[in-house]
mmCIF file of C-alpha atoms and ligand atoms in Angstrom:
data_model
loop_
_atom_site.group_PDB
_atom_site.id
_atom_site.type_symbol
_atom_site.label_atom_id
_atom_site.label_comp_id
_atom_site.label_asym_id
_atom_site.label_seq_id
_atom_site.Cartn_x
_atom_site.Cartn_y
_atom_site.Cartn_z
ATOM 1 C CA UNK Z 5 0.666 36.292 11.025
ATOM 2 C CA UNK Z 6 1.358 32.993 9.195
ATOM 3 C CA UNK Z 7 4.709 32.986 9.799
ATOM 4 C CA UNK Z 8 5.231 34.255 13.694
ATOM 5 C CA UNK Z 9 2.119 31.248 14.391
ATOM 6 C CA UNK Z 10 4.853 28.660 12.968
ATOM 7 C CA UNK Z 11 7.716 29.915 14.156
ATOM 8 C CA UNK Z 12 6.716 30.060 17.350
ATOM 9 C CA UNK Z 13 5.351 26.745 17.592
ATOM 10 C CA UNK Z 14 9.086 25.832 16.310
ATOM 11 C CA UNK Z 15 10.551 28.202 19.131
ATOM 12 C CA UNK Z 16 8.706 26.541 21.777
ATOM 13 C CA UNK Z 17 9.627 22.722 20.405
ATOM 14 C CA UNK Z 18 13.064 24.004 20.322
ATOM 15 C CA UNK Z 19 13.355 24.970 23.976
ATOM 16 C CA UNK Z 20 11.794 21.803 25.205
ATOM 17 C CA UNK Z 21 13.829 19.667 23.029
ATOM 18 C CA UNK Z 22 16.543 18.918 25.104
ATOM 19 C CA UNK Z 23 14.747 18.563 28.287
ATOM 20 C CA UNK Z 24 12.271 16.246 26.934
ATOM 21 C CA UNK Z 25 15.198 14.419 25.481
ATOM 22 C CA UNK Z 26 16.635 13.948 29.121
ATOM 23 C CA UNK Z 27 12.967 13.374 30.360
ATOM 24 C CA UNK Z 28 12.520 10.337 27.993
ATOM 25 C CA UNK Z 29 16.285 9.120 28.618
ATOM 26 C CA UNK Z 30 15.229 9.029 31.980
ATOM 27 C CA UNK Z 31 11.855 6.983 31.946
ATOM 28 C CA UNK Z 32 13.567 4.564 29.434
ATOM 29 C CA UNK Z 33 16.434 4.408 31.573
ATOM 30 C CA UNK Z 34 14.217 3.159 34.767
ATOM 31 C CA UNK Z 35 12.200 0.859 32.738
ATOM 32 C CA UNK Z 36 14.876 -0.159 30.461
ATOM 33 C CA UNK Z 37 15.057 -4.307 31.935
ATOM 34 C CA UNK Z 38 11.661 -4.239 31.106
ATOM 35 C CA UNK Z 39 11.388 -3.375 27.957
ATOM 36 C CA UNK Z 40 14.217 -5.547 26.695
ATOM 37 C CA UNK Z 41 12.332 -8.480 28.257
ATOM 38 C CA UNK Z 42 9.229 -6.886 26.575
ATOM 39 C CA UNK Z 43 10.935 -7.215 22.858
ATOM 40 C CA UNK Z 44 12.760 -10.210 24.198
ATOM 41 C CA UNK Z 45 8.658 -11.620 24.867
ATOM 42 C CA UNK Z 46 7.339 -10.400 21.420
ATOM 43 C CA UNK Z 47 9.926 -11.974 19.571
ATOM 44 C CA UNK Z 48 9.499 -15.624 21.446
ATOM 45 C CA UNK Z 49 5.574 -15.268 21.470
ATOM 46 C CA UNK Z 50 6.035 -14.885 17.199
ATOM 47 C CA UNK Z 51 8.639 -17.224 17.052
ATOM 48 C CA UNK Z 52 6.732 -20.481 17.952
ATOM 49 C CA UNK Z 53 4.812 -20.360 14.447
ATOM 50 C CA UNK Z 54 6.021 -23.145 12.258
ATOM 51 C CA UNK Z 55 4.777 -21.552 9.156
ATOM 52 C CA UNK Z 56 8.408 -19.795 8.224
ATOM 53 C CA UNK Z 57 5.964 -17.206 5.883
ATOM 54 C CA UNK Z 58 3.965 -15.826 8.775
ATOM 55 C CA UNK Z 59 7.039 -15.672 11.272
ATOM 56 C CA UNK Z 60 8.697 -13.630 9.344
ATOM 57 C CA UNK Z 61 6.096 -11.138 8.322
ATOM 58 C CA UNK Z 62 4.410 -11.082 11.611
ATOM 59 C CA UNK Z 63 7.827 -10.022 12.639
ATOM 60 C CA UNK Z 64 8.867 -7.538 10.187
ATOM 61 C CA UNK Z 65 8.070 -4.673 12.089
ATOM 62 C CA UNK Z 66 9.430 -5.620 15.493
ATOM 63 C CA UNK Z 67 12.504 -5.865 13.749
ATOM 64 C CA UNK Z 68 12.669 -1.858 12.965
ATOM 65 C CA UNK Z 69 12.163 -1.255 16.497
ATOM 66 C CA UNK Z 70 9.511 2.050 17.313
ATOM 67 C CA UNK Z 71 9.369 4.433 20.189
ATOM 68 C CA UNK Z 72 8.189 1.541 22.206
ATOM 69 C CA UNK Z 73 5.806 4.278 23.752
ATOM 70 C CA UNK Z 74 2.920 1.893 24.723
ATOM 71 C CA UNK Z 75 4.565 0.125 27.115
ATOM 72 C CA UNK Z 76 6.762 2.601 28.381
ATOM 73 C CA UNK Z 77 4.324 4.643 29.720
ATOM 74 C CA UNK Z 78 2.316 1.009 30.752
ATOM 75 C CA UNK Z 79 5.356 0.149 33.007
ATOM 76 C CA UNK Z 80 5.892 3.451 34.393
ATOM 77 C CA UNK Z 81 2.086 3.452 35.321
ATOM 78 C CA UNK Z 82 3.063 -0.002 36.781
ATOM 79 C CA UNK Z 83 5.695 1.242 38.929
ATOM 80 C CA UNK Z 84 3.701 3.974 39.988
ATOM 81 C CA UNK Z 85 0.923 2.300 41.063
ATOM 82 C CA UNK Z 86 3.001 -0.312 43.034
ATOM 83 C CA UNK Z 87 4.269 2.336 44.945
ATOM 84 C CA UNK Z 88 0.822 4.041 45.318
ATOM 85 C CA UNK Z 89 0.051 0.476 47.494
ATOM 86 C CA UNK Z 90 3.411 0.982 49.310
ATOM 87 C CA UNK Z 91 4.523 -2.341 48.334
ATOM 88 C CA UNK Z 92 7.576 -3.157 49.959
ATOM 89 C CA UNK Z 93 8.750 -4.456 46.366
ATOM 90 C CA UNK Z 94 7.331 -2.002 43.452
ATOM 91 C CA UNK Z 95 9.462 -3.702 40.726
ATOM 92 C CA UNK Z 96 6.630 -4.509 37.471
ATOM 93 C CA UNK Z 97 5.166 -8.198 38.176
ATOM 94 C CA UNK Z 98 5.160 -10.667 35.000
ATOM 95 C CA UNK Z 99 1.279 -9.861 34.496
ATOM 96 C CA UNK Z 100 2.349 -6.277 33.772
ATOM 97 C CA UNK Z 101 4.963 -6.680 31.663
ATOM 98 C CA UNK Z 102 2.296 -8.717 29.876
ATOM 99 C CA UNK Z 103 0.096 -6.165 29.805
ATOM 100 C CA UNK Z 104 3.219 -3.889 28.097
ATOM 101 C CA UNK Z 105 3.970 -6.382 25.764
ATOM 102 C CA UNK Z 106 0.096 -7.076 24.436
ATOM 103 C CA UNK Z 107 -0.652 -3.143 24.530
ATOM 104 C CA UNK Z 108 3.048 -3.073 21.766
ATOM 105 C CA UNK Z 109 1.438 -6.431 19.854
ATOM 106 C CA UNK Z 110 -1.684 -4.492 19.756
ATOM 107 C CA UNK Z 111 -0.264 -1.350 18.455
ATOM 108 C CA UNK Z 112 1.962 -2.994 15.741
ATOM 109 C CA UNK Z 113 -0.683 -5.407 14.497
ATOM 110 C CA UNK Z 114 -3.004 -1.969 14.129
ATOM 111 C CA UNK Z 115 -0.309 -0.636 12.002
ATOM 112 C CA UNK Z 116 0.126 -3.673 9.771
ATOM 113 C CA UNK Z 117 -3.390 -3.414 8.831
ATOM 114 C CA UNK Z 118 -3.516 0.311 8.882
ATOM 115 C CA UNK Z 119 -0.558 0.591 6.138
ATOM 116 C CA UNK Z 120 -2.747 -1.580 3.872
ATOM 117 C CA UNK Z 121 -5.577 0.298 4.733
ATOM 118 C CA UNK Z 122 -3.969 3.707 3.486
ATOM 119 C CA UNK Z 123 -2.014 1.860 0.957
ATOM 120 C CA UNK Z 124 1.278 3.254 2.525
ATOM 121 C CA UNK Z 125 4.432 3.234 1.239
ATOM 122 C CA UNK Z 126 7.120 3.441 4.040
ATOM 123 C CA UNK Z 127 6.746 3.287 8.045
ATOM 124 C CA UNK Z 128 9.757 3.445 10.311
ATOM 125 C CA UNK Z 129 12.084 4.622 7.356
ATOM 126 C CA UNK Z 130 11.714 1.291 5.723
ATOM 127 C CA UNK Z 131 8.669 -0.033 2.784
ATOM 128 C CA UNK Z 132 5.309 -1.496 4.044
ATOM 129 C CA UNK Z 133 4.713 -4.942 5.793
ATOM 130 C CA UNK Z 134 2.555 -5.711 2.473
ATOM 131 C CA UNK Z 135 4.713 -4.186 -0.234
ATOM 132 C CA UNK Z 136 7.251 -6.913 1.320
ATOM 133 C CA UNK Z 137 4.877 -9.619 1.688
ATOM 134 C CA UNK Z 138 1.846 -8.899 -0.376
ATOM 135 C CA UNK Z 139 -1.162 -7.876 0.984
ATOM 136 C CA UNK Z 140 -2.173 -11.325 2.072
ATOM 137 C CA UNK Z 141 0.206 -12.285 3.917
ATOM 138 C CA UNK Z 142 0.948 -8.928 5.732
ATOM 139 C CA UNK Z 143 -3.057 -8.818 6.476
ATOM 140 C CA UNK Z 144 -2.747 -12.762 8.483
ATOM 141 C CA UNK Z 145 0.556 -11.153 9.922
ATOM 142 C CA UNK Z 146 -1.770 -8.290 11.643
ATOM 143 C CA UNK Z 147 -4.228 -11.409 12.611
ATOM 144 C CA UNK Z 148 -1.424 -13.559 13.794
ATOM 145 C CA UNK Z 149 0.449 -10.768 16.161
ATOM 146 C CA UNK Z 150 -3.276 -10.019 17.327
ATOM 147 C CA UNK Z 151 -4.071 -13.827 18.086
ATOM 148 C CA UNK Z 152 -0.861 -14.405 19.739
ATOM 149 C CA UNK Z 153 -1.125 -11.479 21.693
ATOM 150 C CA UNK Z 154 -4.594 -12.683 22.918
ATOM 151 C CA UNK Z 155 -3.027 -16.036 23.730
ATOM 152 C CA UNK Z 156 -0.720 -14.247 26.337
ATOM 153 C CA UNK Z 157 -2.844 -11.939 27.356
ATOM 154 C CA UNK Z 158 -5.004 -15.184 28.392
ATOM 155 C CA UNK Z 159 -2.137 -16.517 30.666
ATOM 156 C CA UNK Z 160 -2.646 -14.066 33.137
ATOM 157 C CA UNK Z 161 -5.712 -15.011 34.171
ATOM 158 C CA UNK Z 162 -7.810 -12.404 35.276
ATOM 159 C CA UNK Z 163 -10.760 -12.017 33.169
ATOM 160 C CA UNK Z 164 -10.845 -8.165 34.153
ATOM 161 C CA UNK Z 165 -7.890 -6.973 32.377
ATOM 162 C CA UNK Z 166 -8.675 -8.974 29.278
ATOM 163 C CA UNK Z 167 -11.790 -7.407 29.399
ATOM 164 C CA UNK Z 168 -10.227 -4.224 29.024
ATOM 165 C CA UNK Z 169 -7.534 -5.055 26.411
ATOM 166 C CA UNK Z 170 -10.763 -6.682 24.333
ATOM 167 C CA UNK Z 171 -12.278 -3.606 24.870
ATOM 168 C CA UNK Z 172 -9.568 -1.765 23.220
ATOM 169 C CA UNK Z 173 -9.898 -3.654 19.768
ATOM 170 C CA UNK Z 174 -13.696 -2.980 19.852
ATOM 171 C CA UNK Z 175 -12.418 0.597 20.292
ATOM 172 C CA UNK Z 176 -9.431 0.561 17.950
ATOM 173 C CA UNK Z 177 -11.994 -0.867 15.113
ATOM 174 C CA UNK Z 178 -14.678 1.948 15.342
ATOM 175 C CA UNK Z 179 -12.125 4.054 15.705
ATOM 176 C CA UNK Z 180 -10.833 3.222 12.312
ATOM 177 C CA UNK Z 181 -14.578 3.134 11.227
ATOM 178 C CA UNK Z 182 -15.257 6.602 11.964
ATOM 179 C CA UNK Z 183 -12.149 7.702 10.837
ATOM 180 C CA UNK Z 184 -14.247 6.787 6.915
ATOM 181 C CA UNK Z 185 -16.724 9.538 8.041
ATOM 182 C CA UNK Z 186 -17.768 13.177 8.790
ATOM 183 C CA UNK Z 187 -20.778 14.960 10.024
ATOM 184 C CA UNK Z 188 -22.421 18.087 8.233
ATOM 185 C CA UNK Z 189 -21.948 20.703 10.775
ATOM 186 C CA UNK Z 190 -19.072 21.886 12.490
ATOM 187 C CA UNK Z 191 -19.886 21.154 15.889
ATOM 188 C CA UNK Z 192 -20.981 17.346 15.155
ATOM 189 C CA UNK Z 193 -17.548 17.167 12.878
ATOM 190 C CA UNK Z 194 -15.289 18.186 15.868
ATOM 191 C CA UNK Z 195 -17.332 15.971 18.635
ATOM 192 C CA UNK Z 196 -16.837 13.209 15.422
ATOM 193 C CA UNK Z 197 -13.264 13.570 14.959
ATOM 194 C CA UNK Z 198 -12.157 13.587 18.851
ATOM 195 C CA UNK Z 199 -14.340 10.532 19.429
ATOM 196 C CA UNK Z 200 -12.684 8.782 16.650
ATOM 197 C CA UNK Z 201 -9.203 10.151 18.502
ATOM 198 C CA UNK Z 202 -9.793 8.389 21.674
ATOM 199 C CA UNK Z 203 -10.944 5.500 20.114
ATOM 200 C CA UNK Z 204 -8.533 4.570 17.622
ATOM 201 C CA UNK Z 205 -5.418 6.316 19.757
ATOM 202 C CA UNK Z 206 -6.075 7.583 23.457
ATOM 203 C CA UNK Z 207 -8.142 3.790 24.052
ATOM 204 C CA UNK Z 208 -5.162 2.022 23.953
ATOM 205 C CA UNK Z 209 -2.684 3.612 26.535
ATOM 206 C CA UNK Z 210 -6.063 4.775 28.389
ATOM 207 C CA UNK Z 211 -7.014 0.405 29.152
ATOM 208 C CA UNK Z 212 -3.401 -0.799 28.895
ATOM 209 C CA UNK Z 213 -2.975 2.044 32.050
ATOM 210 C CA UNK Z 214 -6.048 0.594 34.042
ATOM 211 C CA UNK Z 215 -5.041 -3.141 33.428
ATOM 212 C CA UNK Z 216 -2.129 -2.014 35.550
ATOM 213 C CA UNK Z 217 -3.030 -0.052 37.762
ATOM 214 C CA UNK Z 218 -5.897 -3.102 38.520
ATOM 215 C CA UNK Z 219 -2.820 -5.466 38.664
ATOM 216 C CA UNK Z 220 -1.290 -3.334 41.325
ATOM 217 C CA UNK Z 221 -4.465 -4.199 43.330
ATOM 218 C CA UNK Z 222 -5.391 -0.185 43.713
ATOM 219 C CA UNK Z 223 -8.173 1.252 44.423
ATOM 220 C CA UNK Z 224 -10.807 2.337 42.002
ATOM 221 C CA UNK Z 225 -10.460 6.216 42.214
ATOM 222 C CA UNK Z 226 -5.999 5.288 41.453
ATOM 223 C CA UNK Z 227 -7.232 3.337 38.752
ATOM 224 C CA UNK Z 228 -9.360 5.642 37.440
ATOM 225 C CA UNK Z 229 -6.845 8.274 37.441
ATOM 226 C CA UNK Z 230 -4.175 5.618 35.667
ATOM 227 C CA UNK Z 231 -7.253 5.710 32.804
ATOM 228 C CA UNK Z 232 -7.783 9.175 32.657
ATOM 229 C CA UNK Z 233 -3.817 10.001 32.427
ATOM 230 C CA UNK Z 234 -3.637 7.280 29.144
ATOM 231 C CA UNK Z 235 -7.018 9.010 27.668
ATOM 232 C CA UNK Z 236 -5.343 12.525 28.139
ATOM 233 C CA UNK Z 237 -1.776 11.718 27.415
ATOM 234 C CA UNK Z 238 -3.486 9.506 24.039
ATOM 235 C CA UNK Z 239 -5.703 12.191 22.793
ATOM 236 C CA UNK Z 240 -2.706 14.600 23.578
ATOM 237 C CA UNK Z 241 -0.672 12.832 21.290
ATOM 238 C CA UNK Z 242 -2.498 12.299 18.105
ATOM 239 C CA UNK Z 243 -3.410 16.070 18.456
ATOM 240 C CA UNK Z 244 0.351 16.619 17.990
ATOM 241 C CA UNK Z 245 0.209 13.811 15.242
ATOM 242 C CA UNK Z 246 -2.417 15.581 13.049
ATOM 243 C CA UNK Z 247 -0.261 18.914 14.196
ATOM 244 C CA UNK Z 248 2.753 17.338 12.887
ATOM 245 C CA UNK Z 249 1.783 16.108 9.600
ATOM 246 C CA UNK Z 250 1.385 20.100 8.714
ATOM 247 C CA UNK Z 251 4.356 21.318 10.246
ATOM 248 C CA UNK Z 252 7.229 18.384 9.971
ATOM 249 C CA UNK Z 253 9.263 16.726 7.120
ATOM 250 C CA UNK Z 254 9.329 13.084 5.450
ATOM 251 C CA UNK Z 255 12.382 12.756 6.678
ATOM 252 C CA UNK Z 256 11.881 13.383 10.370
ATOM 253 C CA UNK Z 257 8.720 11.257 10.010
ATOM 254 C CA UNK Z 258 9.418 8.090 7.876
ATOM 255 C CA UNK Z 259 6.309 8.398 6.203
ATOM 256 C CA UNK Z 260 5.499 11.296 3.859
ATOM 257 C CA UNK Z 261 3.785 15.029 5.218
ATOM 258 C CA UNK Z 262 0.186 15.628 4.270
ATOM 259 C CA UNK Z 263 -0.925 12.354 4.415
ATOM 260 C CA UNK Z 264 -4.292 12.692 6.030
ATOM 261 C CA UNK Z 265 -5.058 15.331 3.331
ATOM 262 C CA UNK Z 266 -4.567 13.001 0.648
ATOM 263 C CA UNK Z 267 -5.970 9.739 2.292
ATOM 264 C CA UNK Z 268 -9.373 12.732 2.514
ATOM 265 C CA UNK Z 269 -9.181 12.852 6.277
ATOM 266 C CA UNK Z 270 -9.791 16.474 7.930
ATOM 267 C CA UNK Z 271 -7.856 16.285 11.606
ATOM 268 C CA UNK Z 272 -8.020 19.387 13.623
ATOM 269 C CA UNK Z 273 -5.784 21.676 12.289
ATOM 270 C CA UNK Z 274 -8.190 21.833 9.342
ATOM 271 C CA UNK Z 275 -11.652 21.679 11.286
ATOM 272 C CA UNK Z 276 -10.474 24.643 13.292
ATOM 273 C CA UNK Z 277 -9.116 26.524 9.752
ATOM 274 C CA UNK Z 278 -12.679 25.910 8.626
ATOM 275 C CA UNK Z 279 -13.611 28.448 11.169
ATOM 276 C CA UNK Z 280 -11.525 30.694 9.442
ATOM 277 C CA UNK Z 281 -12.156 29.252 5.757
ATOM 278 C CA UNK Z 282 -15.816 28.325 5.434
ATOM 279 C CA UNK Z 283 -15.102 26.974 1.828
ATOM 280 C CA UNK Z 284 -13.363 24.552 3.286
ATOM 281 C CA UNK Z 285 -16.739 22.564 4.467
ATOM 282 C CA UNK Z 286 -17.343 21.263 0.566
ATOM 283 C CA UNK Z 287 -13.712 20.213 0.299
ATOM 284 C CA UNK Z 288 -14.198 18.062 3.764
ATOM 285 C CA UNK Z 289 -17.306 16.571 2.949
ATOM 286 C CA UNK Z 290 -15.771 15.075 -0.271
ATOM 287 C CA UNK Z 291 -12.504 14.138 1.422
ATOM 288 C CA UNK Z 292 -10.508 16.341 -0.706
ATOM 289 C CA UNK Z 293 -10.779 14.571 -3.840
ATOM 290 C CA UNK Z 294 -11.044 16.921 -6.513
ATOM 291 C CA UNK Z 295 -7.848 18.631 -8.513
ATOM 292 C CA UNK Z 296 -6.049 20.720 -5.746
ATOM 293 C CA UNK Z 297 -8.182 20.428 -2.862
ATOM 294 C CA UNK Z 298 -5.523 18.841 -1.063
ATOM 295 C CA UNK Z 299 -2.987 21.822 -1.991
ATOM 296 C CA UNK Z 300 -6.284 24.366 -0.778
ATOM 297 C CA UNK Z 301 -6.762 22.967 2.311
ATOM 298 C CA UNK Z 302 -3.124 23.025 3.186
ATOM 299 C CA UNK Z 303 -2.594 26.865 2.148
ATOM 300 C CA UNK Z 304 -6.221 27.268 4.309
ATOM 301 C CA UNK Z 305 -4.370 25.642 7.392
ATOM 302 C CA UNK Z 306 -1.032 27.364 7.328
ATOM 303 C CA UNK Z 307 -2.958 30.667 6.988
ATOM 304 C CA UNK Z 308 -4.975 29.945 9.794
ATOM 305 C CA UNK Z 309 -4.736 29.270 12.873
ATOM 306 C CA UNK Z 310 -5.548 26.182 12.863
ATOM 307 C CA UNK Z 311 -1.997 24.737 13.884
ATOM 308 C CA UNK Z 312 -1.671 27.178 17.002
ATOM 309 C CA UNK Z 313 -5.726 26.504 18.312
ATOM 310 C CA UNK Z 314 -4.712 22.190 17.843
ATOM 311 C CA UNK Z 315 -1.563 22.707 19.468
ATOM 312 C CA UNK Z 316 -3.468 24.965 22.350
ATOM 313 C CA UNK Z 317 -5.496 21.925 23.165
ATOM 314 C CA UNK Z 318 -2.994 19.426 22.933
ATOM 315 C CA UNK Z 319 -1.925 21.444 25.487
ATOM 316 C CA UNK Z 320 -5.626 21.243 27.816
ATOM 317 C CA UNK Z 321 -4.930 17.682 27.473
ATOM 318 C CA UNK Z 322 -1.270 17.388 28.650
ATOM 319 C CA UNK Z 323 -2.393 19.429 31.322
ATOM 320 C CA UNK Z 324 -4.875 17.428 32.235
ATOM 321 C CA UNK Z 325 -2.464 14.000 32.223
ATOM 322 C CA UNK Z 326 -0.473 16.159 34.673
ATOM 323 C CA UNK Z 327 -2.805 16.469 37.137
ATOM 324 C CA UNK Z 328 -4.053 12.794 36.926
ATOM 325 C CA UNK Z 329 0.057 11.793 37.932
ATOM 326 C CA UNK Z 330 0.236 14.142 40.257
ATOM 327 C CA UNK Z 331 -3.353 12.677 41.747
ATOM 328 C CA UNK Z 332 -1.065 9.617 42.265
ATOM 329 C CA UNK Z 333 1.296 9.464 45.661
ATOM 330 C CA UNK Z 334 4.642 11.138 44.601
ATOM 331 C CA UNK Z 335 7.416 8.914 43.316
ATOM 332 C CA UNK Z 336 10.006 8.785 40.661
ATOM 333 C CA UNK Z 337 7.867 7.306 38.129
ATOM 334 C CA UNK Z 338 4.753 9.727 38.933
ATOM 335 C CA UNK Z 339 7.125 12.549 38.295
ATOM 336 C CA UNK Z 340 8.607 10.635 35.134
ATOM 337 C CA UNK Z 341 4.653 10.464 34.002
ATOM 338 C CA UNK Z 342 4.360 13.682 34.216
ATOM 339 C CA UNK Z 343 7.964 14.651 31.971
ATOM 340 C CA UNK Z 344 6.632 12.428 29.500
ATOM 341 C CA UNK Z 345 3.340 14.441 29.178
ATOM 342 C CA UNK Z 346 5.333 17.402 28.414
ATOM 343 C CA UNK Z 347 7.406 15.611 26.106
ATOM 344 C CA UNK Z 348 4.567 14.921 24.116
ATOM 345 C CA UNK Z 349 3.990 18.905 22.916
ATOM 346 C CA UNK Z 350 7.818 19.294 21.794
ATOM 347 C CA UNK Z 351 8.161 15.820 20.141
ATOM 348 C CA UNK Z 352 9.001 16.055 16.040
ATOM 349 C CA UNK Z 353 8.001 12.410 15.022
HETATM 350 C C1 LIG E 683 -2.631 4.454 12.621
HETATM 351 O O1 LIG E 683 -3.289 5.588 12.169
HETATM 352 C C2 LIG E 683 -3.683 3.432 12.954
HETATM 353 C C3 LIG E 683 -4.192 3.171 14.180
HETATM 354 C C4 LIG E 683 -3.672 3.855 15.378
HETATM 355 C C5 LIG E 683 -5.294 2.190 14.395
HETATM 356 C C6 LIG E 683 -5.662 1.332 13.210
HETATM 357 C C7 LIG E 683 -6.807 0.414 13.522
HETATM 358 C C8 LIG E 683 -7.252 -0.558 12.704
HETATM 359 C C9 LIG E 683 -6.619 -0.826 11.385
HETATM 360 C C10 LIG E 683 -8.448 -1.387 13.077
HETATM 361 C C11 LIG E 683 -8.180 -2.391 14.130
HETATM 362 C C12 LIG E 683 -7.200 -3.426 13.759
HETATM 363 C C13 LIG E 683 -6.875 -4.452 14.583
HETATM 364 C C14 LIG E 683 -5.802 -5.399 14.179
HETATM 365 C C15 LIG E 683 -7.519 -4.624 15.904
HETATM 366 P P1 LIG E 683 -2.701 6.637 11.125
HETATM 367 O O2 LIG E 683 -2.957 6.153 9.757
HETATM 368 O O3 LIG E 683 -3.297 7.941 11.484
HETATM 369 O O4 LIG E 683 -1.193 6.671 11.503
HETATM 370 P P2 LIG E 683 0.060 6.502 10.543
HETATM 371 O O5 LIG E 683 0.257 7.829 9.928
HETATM 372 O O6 LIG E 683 1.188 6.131 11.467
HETATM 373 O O7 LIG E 683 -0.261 5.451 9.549
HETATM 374 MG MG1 LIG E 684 -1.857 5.173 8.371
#
């Protein structure tokens, strides 16, 4: 049972993997201008600080460069949504690509702070902001990326998208909050842990998606849908993240497997193997810290299935993204929405 539940979640990642390859080639492909001015924006933006110290570790991780998934899927929204208004020109106005490049400064200064948080060792393949620079310095780096991403996001001047981008760090920080806790009963502990998911993940692409689908001047049920398809497409994804730090390798990763078992955190493949696994309830209330509760919980998961049920609603919520893009009028970027939904269920890292 264990072992046809695994391999077919690696079957079905295995036949998607080349189309969602092509699907992501694609989307970069039409937005690729725009994300090069996008890095090309966070690295002038960092690059005005005269204190060499902070330049350089507020630009450590840009230099790595990630997925670049935040904005990607904020400029495709874009484009979309300037086509929903049949604007004779649909190309991404300068107040989007802001909106892109805050929603990447956002993410990255997150991460800065979240690596000290968890005391990590390597993101991206490469050590820590703060085993570089000390803890210090890395921690201002976060604050500085975050303050100079609130200084642009200023510049474009409509107090209704920086309302939502604020709203995301209120989000991102309870998020991160909640993430320190669990509830007592089962029910409570799953409502618990997918709040904390769309806060600390799904919030960001859900706002950053609004902000530009407001830019585009559309209406409120478009822009609603642009929010929905982040929230989906967000929660979507860190399903697949929990899924994946059960199922993939270091290697593939850049940061080690099992982490969220040994930083105490139960994600879903391990509230749904409590189903299963009752015993497991003691080891999740005290985060997994006694001799081998780690290794317990991670023979309770693969036993279970745990993996298959997460990876089932992952699914619901891809699903769900879908039909928010396909709520918007029909163009090459809805339809390149909608591959990168699907891309989301097959991706490895
Ligand atoms: C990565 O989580 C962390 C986040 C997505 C959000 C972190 C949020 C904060 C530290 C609070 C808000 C901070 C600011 C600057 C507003 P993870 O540990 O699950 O992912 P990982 O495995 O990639 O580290
Ligand atoms: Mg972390």
């Amino acid at each position: 049972m264990r072992r046809r539940t695994l391999s077919a979640l690696f079957t079905t990642s295995r036949s998607m993997f080349s189309q969602a390859n092509s699907a992501q080639f694609n989307a970069k492909e039409i937005v690729r201008k725009d994300l090069e001015r996008v890095t090309e924006r966070i690295g002038k933006e960092l690059d005005v600080c005269r204190l060499p110290g902070l330049k350089h570790a507020s630009q450590y991780y840009f230099k790595k460069q990630g997925k670049l998934f935040r904005p990607l899927v904020a400029l495709l929204m874009a484009r979309a949504c300037n086509k929903t208004q049949l604007k004779s020109n649909s190309e991404v106005t300068e107040e989007q690509l802001t909106v892109a490049m805050v929603s990447e400064m956002i993410h990255t200064a997150t991460l800065v702070h979240d690596d000290v948080i968890d005391q990590a060792q390597t993101r991206r393949g490469q050590p820590v902001s703060h085993l570089v620079w000390g803890t210090k310095k890395s921690v201002f780096s976060g604050d500085y990326i975050l303050a100079r991403s609130s200084i642009a996001l200023s510049r474009i001047g409509n107090p209704f998208v920086v309302e939502l981008l604020a709203h995301v760090l209120d989000s991102l920080v309870k998020g991160e909050v909640m993430q320190l806790g669990t509830r007592e009963t089962t029910a409570d502990r799953f409502a618990h842990y997918m709040e904390k998911t769309f806060r600390k993940t799904a919030s960001l692409l859900a706002l950053s998606c609004q902000a530009v689908a407001l830019l585009a001047g559309t209406s409120q049920s478009v822009s609603d849908l642009a929010y929905q398809y982040g929230r989906n497409l967000g929660i979507a994804f860190q399903l697949v993240d929990d899924m994946l730090d059960f199922v993939s390798t270091s290697d593939i990763l850049g940061k080690p497997v099992a982490a969220d078992l040994k930083l105490g955190l139960a994600t879903a493949p391990v509230l749904f193997a409590s189903e299963t696994y009752p015993e497991l309830d003691s080891l999740i209330l005290r985060r997994f810290s006694q001799p081998n509760d780690v290794e317990k919980a991670w023979d309770a998961v693969k036993n279970s299935d745990g993996l298959q049920r997460t990876r089932d609603l992952a699914a619901q919520y891809t699903s769900d993204a879908v039909t928010c893009a396909q709520g918007l009028a029909y163009s090459h970027e809805s339809a390149l929405l909608i591959a990168l939904v699907q891309e989301i269920l097959s991706r490895k890292a």
